[in-house]
Short mmCIF file of C-alpha atoms in Angstrom, two decimals:
data_model
loop_
_atom_site.label_atom_id
_atom_site.label_comp_id
_atom_site.label_asym_id
_atom_site.label_seq_id
_atom_site.Cartn_x
_atom_site.Cartn_y
_atom_site.Cartn_z
CA MET A 1 -66.63 181.64 -28.20
CA SER A 2 -65.48 182.17 -24.54
CA PRO A 3 -68.32 182.60 -22.01
CA LEU A 4 -69.14 185.91 -20.43
CA PRO A 5 -68.47 186.23 -16.67
CA CYS A 6 -72.22 185.40 -16.13
CA GLY A 7 -71.78 182.07 -18.07
CA ARG A 8 -73.72 183.21 -21.11
CA SER A 9 -71.99 183.39 -24.46
CA ILE A 10 -71.77 185.92 -27.32
CA ASP A 11 -73.25 183.15 -29.59
CA GLU A 12 -76.38 183.05 -27.39
CA LEU A 13 -76.68 186.84 -27.57
CA VAL A 14 -76.35 186.82 -31.35
CA ALA A 15 -79.12 184.23 -31.54
CA TYR A 16 -81.21 186.28 -29.18
CA LEU A 17 -80.62 189.38 -31.25
CA ALA A 18 -81.95 187.81 -34.41
CA ASP A 19 -85.16 186.18 -33.09
CA ARG A 20 -85.72 187.46 -29.50
CA ASP A 21 -87.69 184.27 -28.88
CA ASP A 22 -86.00 183.16 -25.62
CA PRO A 23 -88.03 184.46 -22.59
CA GLU A 24 -85.37 183.15 -20.20
CA LEU A 25 -82.61 185.04 -21.85
CA THR A 26 -84.77 188.16 -22.05
CA ALA A 27 -85.14 188.02 -18.34
CA HIS A 28 -81.47 187.38 -17.79
CA VAL A 29 -80.33 190.23 -20.00
CA ALA A 30 -82.66 192.61 -18.11
CA GLY A 31 -80.62 192.06 -14.95
CA CYS A 32 -77.11 191.31 -16.22
CA ALA A 33 -74.85 194.29 -16.85
CA GLN A 34 -72.29 192.31 -18.92
CA CYS A 35 -74.90 190.87 -21.22
CA ALA A 36 -76.58 194.24 -21.59
CA ALA A 37 -73.32 195.86 -22.55
CA GLU A 38 -72.42 193.09 -25.08
CA LEU A 39 -75.92 193.11 -26.46
CA ALA A 40 -75.79 196.93 -26.99
CA GLU A 41 -72.51 196.47 -28.97
CA LEU A 42 -74.00 193.69 -31.03
CA GLU A 43 -77.17 195.67 -31.63
CA ASP A 44 -75.00 198.53 -32.98
CA ARG A 45 -73.39 196.08 -35.46
CA TRP A 46 -76.78 194.45 -36.33
CA SER A 47 -78.35 197.87 -37.03
CA SER A 48 -75.83 198.27 -39.90
CA VAL A 49 -77.08 194.99 -41.40
CA ARG A 50 -80.64 196.32 -41.09
CA LEU A 51 -79.61 199.49 -42.80
CA VAL A 52 -78.23 197.49 -45.79
CA ALA A 53 -81.57 195.62 -45.97
CA VAL A 54 -83.59 198.83 -46.38
CA THR A 55 -81.04 200.59 -48.66
CA PRO A 56 -82.33 200.48 -52.29
CA VAL A 57 -80.06 198.78 -54.79
CA PRO A 58 -79.83 200.73 -58.07
CA THR A 59 -80.60 198.61 -61.10
CA PRO A 60 -78.32 199.12 -64.15
CA PRO A 61 -80.18 201.13 -66.82
CA GLY A 62 -81.60 198.85 -69.50
CA LEU A 63 -81.22 195.65 -67.47
CA VAL A 64 -84.75 194.34 -68.15
CA SER A 65 -84.46 194.96 -71.92
CA ARG A 66 -81.10 193.17 -72.02
CA VAL A 67 -82.51 190.21 -70.07
CA LEU A 68 -85.47 190.04 -72.41
CA ALA A 69 -83.19 190.12 -75.38
CA ALA A 70 -81.10 187.32 -73.90
CA VAL A 71 -84.20 185.21 -73.20
CA HIS A 72 -85.56 185.90 -76.72
CA GLY A 73 -82.22 184.93 -78.17
CA VAL A 74 -82.58 181.39 -76.85
CA ARG A 75 -86.15 180.95 -77.90
CA PRO A 76 -86.77 179.19 -81.24
CA ARG A 77 -88.98 180.95 -83.69
CA LEU A 78 -92.34 179.34 -84.37
CA GLY A 79 -92.23 176.91 -87.27
CA SER A 80 -88.42 177.26 -87.72
CA ALA A 81 -86.83 174.39 -89.59
CA PRO A 82 -84.14 172.25 -87.93
CA ALA A 83 -80.54 172.80 -88.99
CA GLY A 84 -78.71 169.79 -90.52
CA PHE A 85 -75.07 168.82 -90.76
CA ASP A 86 -73.15 165.74 -91.92
CA GLN A 87 -71.52 163.44 -89.44
CA ASP A 88 -70.08 159.90 -89.59
CA GLY A 89 -72.96 157.69 -90.39
CA GLY A 90 -75.28 160.19 -91.93
CA ARG A 91 -76.88 163.64 -91.77
CA VAL A 92 -77.88 164.93 -88.30
CA SER A 93 -80.87 167.17 -87.85
CA VAL A 94 -80.68 169.69 -84.99
CA ALA A 95 -83.63 171.59 -83.69
CA GLU A 96 -83.22 175.38 -83.65
CA ARG A 97 -83.68 175.33 -79.83
CA ALA A 98 -80.51 173.04 -79.57
CA VAL A 99 -78.55 175.24 -81.94
CA LEU A 100 -79.46 178.33 -79.92
CA ALA A 101 -78.47 176.61 -76.66
CA VAL A 102 -75.05 175.50 -78.02
CA CYS A 103 -74.41 179.04 -79.45
CA ARG A 104 -75.20 180.70 -76.15
CA ARG A 105 -73.27 178.24 -73.90
CA LEU A 106 -70.16 178.45 -76.03
CA ALA A 107 -70.39 182.25 -76.28
CA VAL A 108 -70.66 182.59 -72.50
CA GLU A 109 -67.80 180.09 -71.80
CA LEU A 110 -65.39 181.62 -74.32
CA ALA A 111 -66.32 185.18 -73.41
CA THR A 112 -65.80 184.56 -69.72
CA GLY A 113 -62.38 183.08 -70.49
CA LEU A 114 -61.50 186.32 -72.37
CA GLY A 115 -62.92 188.63 -69.61
CA LEU A 116 -65.96 189.65 -71.58
CA HIS A 117 -69.61 189.51 -70.44
CA VAL A 118 -72.29 188.28 -72.87
CA ARG A 119 -75.29 190.55 -72.85
CA GLY A 120 -77.28 188.75 -75.51
CA THR A 121 -77.19 186.08 -78.24
CA ALA A 122 -79.51 185.60 -81.09
CA VAL A 123 -79.60 183.81 -84.45
CA GLU A 124 -81.05 186.19 -87.10
CA ASP A 125 -81.30 185.09 -90.75
CA GLY A 126 -79.01 182.16 -89.95
CA GLU A 127 -76.24 184.30 -88.45
CA LEU A 128 -75.25 184.42 -84.78
CA GLN A 129 -75.24 187.89 -83.14
CA VAL A 130 -73.39 188.10 -79.90
CA LEU A 131 -73.64 191.26 -77.79
CA VAL A 132 -70.83 191.63 -75.25
CA ALA A 133 -69.63 194.12 -72.61
CA ALA A 134 -66.05 194.61 -71.63
CA ARG A 135 -64.51 196.05 -68.47
CA TYR A 136 -61.90 198.74 -68.77
CA PRO A 137 -58.87 198.43 -69.17
CA ALA A 138 -59.34 195.18 -71.24
CA PRO A 139 -58.32 195.68 -74.88
CA ALA A 140 -61.90 195.39 -75.79
CA ILE A 141 -61.88 195.46 -79.55
CA SER A 142 -59.09 192.89 -80.02
CA VAL A 143 -60.61 190.69 -77.38
CA ALA A 144 -64.02 190.90 -79.16
CA ASP A 145 -62.29 189.85 -82.39
CA GLU A 146 -60.60 186.98 -80.58
CA LEU A 147 -64.05 185.88 -79.26
CA ARG A 148 -65.45 185.92 -82.77
CA SER A 149 -62.60 183.77 -84.05
CA GLN A 150 -62.78 181.24 -81.15
CA LEU A 151 -66.52 181.04 -81.28
CA SER A 152 -66.58 180.45 -85.06
CA ARG A 153 -64.05 177.57 -84.66
CA GLU A 154 -65.90 175.99 -81.76
CA LEU A 155 -69.27 176.24 -83.52
CA VAL A 156 -67.94 174.52 -86.64
CA GLU A 157 -66.54 171.82 -84.43
CA HIS A 158 -69.88 171.34 -82.71
CA LEU A 159 -72.35 171.94 -85.55
CA GLY A 160 -70.40 171.36 -88.68
CA ASP A 161 -71.87 173.06 -91.68
CA ALA A 162 -74.90 174.02 -89.56
CA ALA A 163 -72.65 176.46 -87.69
CA PRO A 164 -73.92 180.06 -88.16
CA VAL A 165 -71.71 182.93 -89.22
CA VAL A 166 -70.68 184.79 -86.02
CA HIS A 167 -70.84 188.52 -85.41
CA VAL A 168 -69.60 189.96 -82.09
CA HIS A 169 -70.82 193.45 -81.15
CA LEU A 170 -69.18 195.37 -78.32
CA ILE A 171 -72.05 197.23 -76.73
CA ASP A 172 -70.53 198.56 -73.50
CA ILE A 173 -67.15 199.20 -71.98
CA GLY A 174 -67.45 199.82 -68.22
CA MET B 1 -95.52 178.50 -76.86
CA ARG B 2 -96.57 181.95 -77.74
CA GLY B 3 -98.75 182.25 -74.52
CA ASN B 4 -96.02 180.86 -72.37
CA ALA B 5 -93.48 183.29 -73.93
CA ALA B 6 -95.73 186.30 -73.25
CA ALA B 7 -96.40 185.26 -69.71
CA PHE B 8 -92.75 184.56 -69.12
CA ASP B 9 -91.74 188.02 -70.42
CA GLN B 10 -94.21 189.42 -67.82
CA LEU B 11 -92.32 187.46 -65.08
CA VAL B 12 -89.02 188.95 -66.34
CA ARG B 13 -90.39 192.40 -66.21
CA ARG B 14 -91.89 191.97 -62.72
CA HIS B 15 -89.00 190.06 -61.07
CA THR B 16 -85.76 191.15 -62.65
CA VAL B 17 -85.05 193.99 -60.23
CA ARG B 18 -85.44 191.60 -57.32
CA MET B 19 -83.32 188.93 -59.02
CA TYR B 20 -80.58 191.49 -59.69
CA ARG B 21 -80.58 192.67 -56.04
CA VAL B 22 -80.24 189.07 -54.77
CA ALA B 23 -77.49 188.29 -57.28
CA LEU B 24 -75.55 191.45 -56.41
CA ARG B 25 -75.73 190.79 -52.72
CA ILE B 26 -74.43 187.21 -53.27
CA VAL B 27 -71.69 187.80 -55.88
CA GLY B 28 -70.80 191.36 -54.80
CA ASP B 29 -70.18 192.80 -58.27
CA PRO B 30 -72.67 194.62 -60.49
CA VAL B 31 -71.33 193.20 -63.88
CA GLU B 32 -71.12 189.72 -62.58
CA ALA B 33 -74.64 190.10 -61.01
CA GLU B 34 -76.03 190.94 -64.44
CA ASP B 35 -74.39 187.75 -65.83
CA VAL B 36 -75.97 185.79 -63.00
CA VAL B 37 -79.40 187.26 -63.77
CA GLN B 38 -79.16 186.49 -67.46
CA ASP B 39 -78.11 182.89 -66.70
CA ALA B 40 -80.86 182.60 -64.10
CA TRP B 41 -83.62 183.73 -66.56
CA ILE B 42 -82.35 181.53 -69.33
CA SER B 43 -82.33 178.57 -66.89
CA ALA B 44 -85.84 179.51 -65.79
CA TRP B 45 -87.06 179.57 -69.37
CA ARG B 46 -85.59 176.21 -70.06
CA ALA B 47 -87.05 174.79 -66.85
CA LEU B 48 -90.47 176.28 -67.44
CA PRO B 49 -91.98 173.06 -68.88
CA ARG B 50 -91.02 171.34 -65.57
CA PHE B 51 -92.39 174.09 -63.37
CA ARG B 52 -95.74 172.68 -62.14
CA GLY B 53 -96.54 175.38 -59.61
CA GLU B 54 -95.63 173.44 -56.47
CA ALA B 55 -93.84 176.58 -55.29
CA ALA B 56 -94.83 180.21 -55.65
CA PRO B 57 -93.21 181.79 -58.72
CA SER B 58 -91.22 184.13 -56.45
CA THR B 59 -89.88 181.22 -54.43
CA TRP B 60 -89.02 179.33 -57.64
CA LEU B 61 -87.21 182.39 -59.00
CA TYR B 62 -85.26 182.88 -55.74
CA ARG B 63 -84.18 179.33 -56.15
CA VAL B 64 -83.13 179.80 -59.72
CA VAL B 65 -81.15 182.98 -59.14
CA THR B 66 -79.40 181.62 -56.03
CA ASN B 67 -78.41 178.48 -57.92
CA ALA B 68 -77.11 180.64 -60.79
CA ALA B 69 -75.17 182.80 -58.33
CA LEU B 70 -73.70 179.76 -56.52
CA ALA B 71 -72.68 178.26 -59.89
CA HIS B 72 -71.06 181.60 -60.79
CA LEU B 73 -69.11 181.63 -57.48
CA ARG B 74 -67.90 178.13 -58.09
CA ARG B 75 -66.58 179.09 -61.53
CA LYS B 76 -64.83 182.28 -60.59
CA LYS B 77 -61.63 182.91 -58.68
CA PRO B 78 -61.95 183.09 -54.99
CA THR B 79 -61.98 186.92 -54.82
CA VAL B 80 -64.97 189.15 -54.44
CA PRO B 81 -64.18 192.74 -55.38
CA LEU B 82 -66.71 195.19 -54.09
CA GLU B 83 -64.86 198.33 -55.09
CA SER B 84 -67.33 198.79 -58.03
CA ALA B 85 -70.39 198.05 -55.99
CA PRO B 86 -73.08 200.60 -56.96
CA GLU B 87 -73.74 203.46 -54.69
CA PRO B 88 -77.03 203.22 -52.91
CA ARG B 89 -79.73 205.70 -54.01
CA THR B 90 -80.67 207.91 -51.05
CA SER B 91 -82.67 210.98 -50.58
CA ASP B 92 -80.65 212.15 -47.50
CA GLY B 93 -78.10 214.99 -47.46
CA PRO B 94 -74.58 214.39 -48.55
CA GLU B 95 -73.14 213.67 -45.12
CA ALA B 96 -75.88 211.14 -44.21
CA SER B 97 -75.44 209.63 -47.63
CA LEU B 98 -71.75 209.33 -47.18
CA LEU B 99 -72.09 207.65 -43.90
CA ARG B 100 -74.77 205.30 -45.23
CA ASN B 101 -72.52 204.38 -48.18
CA GLU B 102 -69.57 203.61 -45.84
CA THR B 103 -71.74 201.44 -43.59
CA THR B 104 -73.25 199.67 -46.47
CA ASP B 105 -69.82 198.97 -47.96
CA VAL B 106 -68.53 197.64 -44.67
CA VAL B 107 -71.43 195.25 -44.31
CA LEU B 108 -71.40 194.04 -47.88
CA ARG B 109 -67.61 193.37 -47.69
CA ALA B 110 -68.12 191.42 -44.49
CA ILE B 111 -70.95 189.40 -46.14
CA ALA B 112 -68.80 188.79 -49.20
CA GLU B 113 -66.19 187.19 -46.94
CA LEU B 114 -68.68 184.62 -45.65
CA GLU B 115 -68.73 181.09 -47.05
CA PRO B 116 -71.36 180.90 -49.80
CA THR B 117 -73.23 178.32 -47.77
CA GLN B 118 -73.64 180.94 -45.09
CA ARG B 119 -73.84 183.99 -47.37
CA VAL B 120 -76.87 182.83 -49.31
CA PRO B 121 -79.23 182.07 -46.45
CA LEU B 122 -78.11 185.33 -44.72
CA VAL B 123 -78.92 187.36 -47.78
CA LEU B 124 -82.28 185.75 -48.25
CA ARG B 125 -83.28 186.00 -44.60
CA GLU B 126 -81.66 189.19 -43.30
CA LEU B 127 -81.58 191.32 -46.49
CA GLU B 128 -84.51 189.98 -48.53
CA GLY B 129 -86.66 189.41 -45.44
CA LEU B 130 -87.87 185.92 -46.34
CA SER B 131 -89.23 183.76 -43.53
CA TYR B 132 -87.32 180.71 -42.31
CA GLU B 133 -89.73 178.39 -44.13
CA GLU B 134 -89.35 180.33 -47.34
CA VAL B 135 -85.57 180.34 -47.25
CA ALA B 136 -85.60 176.60 -46.36
CA GLU B 137 -87.83 175.96 -49.37
CA VAL B 138 -85.62 178.06 -51.71
CA LEU B 139 -82.51 176.19 -50.52
CA GLY B 140 -84.17 172.79 -50.37
CA ILE B 141 -83.13 172.15 -46.77
CA ALA B 142 -85.03 171.60 -43.54
CA VAL B 143 -85.77 174.55 -41.26
CA PRO B 144 -83.61 173.23 -38.37
CA ALA B 145 -80.62 172.92 -40.72
CA LEU B 146 -81.27 176.40 -42.05
CA ARG B 147 -81.49 177.85 -38.50
CA SER B 148 -78.15 176.31 -37.73
CA ARG B 149 -76.53 177.57 -40.84
CA LEU B 150 -77.97 181.03 -40.30
CA HIS B 151 -76.78 181.11 -36.73
CA ARG B 152 -73.23 180.34 -37.87
CA ALA B 153 -73.53 183.04 -40.51
CA ARG B 154 -74.73 185.66 -38.02
CA VAL B 155 -71.99 184.84 -35.51
CA ALA B 156 -69.38 185.06 -38.24
CA LEU B 157 -70.79 188.24 -39.62
CA MET B 158 -70.96 189.95 -36.18
CA ALA B 159 -67.30 188.92 -35.57
CA LYS B 160 -66.19 190.39 -38.93
CA LEU B 161 -68.10 193.61 -38.27
CA GLY B 162 -66.51 193.80 -34.78
CA GLU B 163 -63.06 193.43 -36.35
CA GLN B 164 -63.57 196.38 -38.68
CA ARG B 165 -64.35 198.86 -35.87
#
């Protein structure tokens, strides 16, 4: 940035504004009309940043519950048996943890591509439940159906006959 | 695992609001911020066996959520809509509230236009109020490098705010 008539720069004043840890500049600003004027203008802008810092951010209702549901959805149940499916060379055994991880990853990837937001995944009684939110004006119901179809195909490709039946639930349209 | 799970759920209850606030200020959109928070907590759950307590849980969680937010920004198109940013909760009268909303919007839009490498340290330092050492630890960089990055972020932010007046 171009220097001020006194030789100081706006960059220096911005740094000073943030930390005020330069005694030499403090002394200079006290006696320099240009710097004082620039600093007043910068302080005005900086005060709006400070305002944002202290303005509370509203949390969406039910956020913590949805996060807990999402986390529980990727947790294997104690003592759960591994899933198995046939591949070239024999039968492959897959821990429930891995099945859950694959289900969630694919659900999120495919949902994002369709403009949906995954709010939770869980395997219950061997079937995958996917909770999604859509944003208006997306054709939410048909897109949710499309997600179910795509996800079912992908899971069969990845997990063979260990792929769970897929259910997609539209829980929110924002 | 049962003890870990219960303790982890406590962490979720205690820190989700903060994680959401950071995510929202980085990605600029409430729906995407929730995606980021979910991804972050699932990453944290998977990384839990490797967490050995070298950092405070809050520092570790800041790292997890900023990584999730940065991954999200890399995946998405290079636009950051803030039209749907939530209105701040205030107890002022309607005029003060309106002014505050406008000011907040202007600042958040300007922050959203910063490069992510500048935006993230700025959010952590200036909006979350972390110390330089804490931000450096979250981002895994040295304090002098952080100071330099923050300085560029502040200069860019001040210039953007100046343009909008």
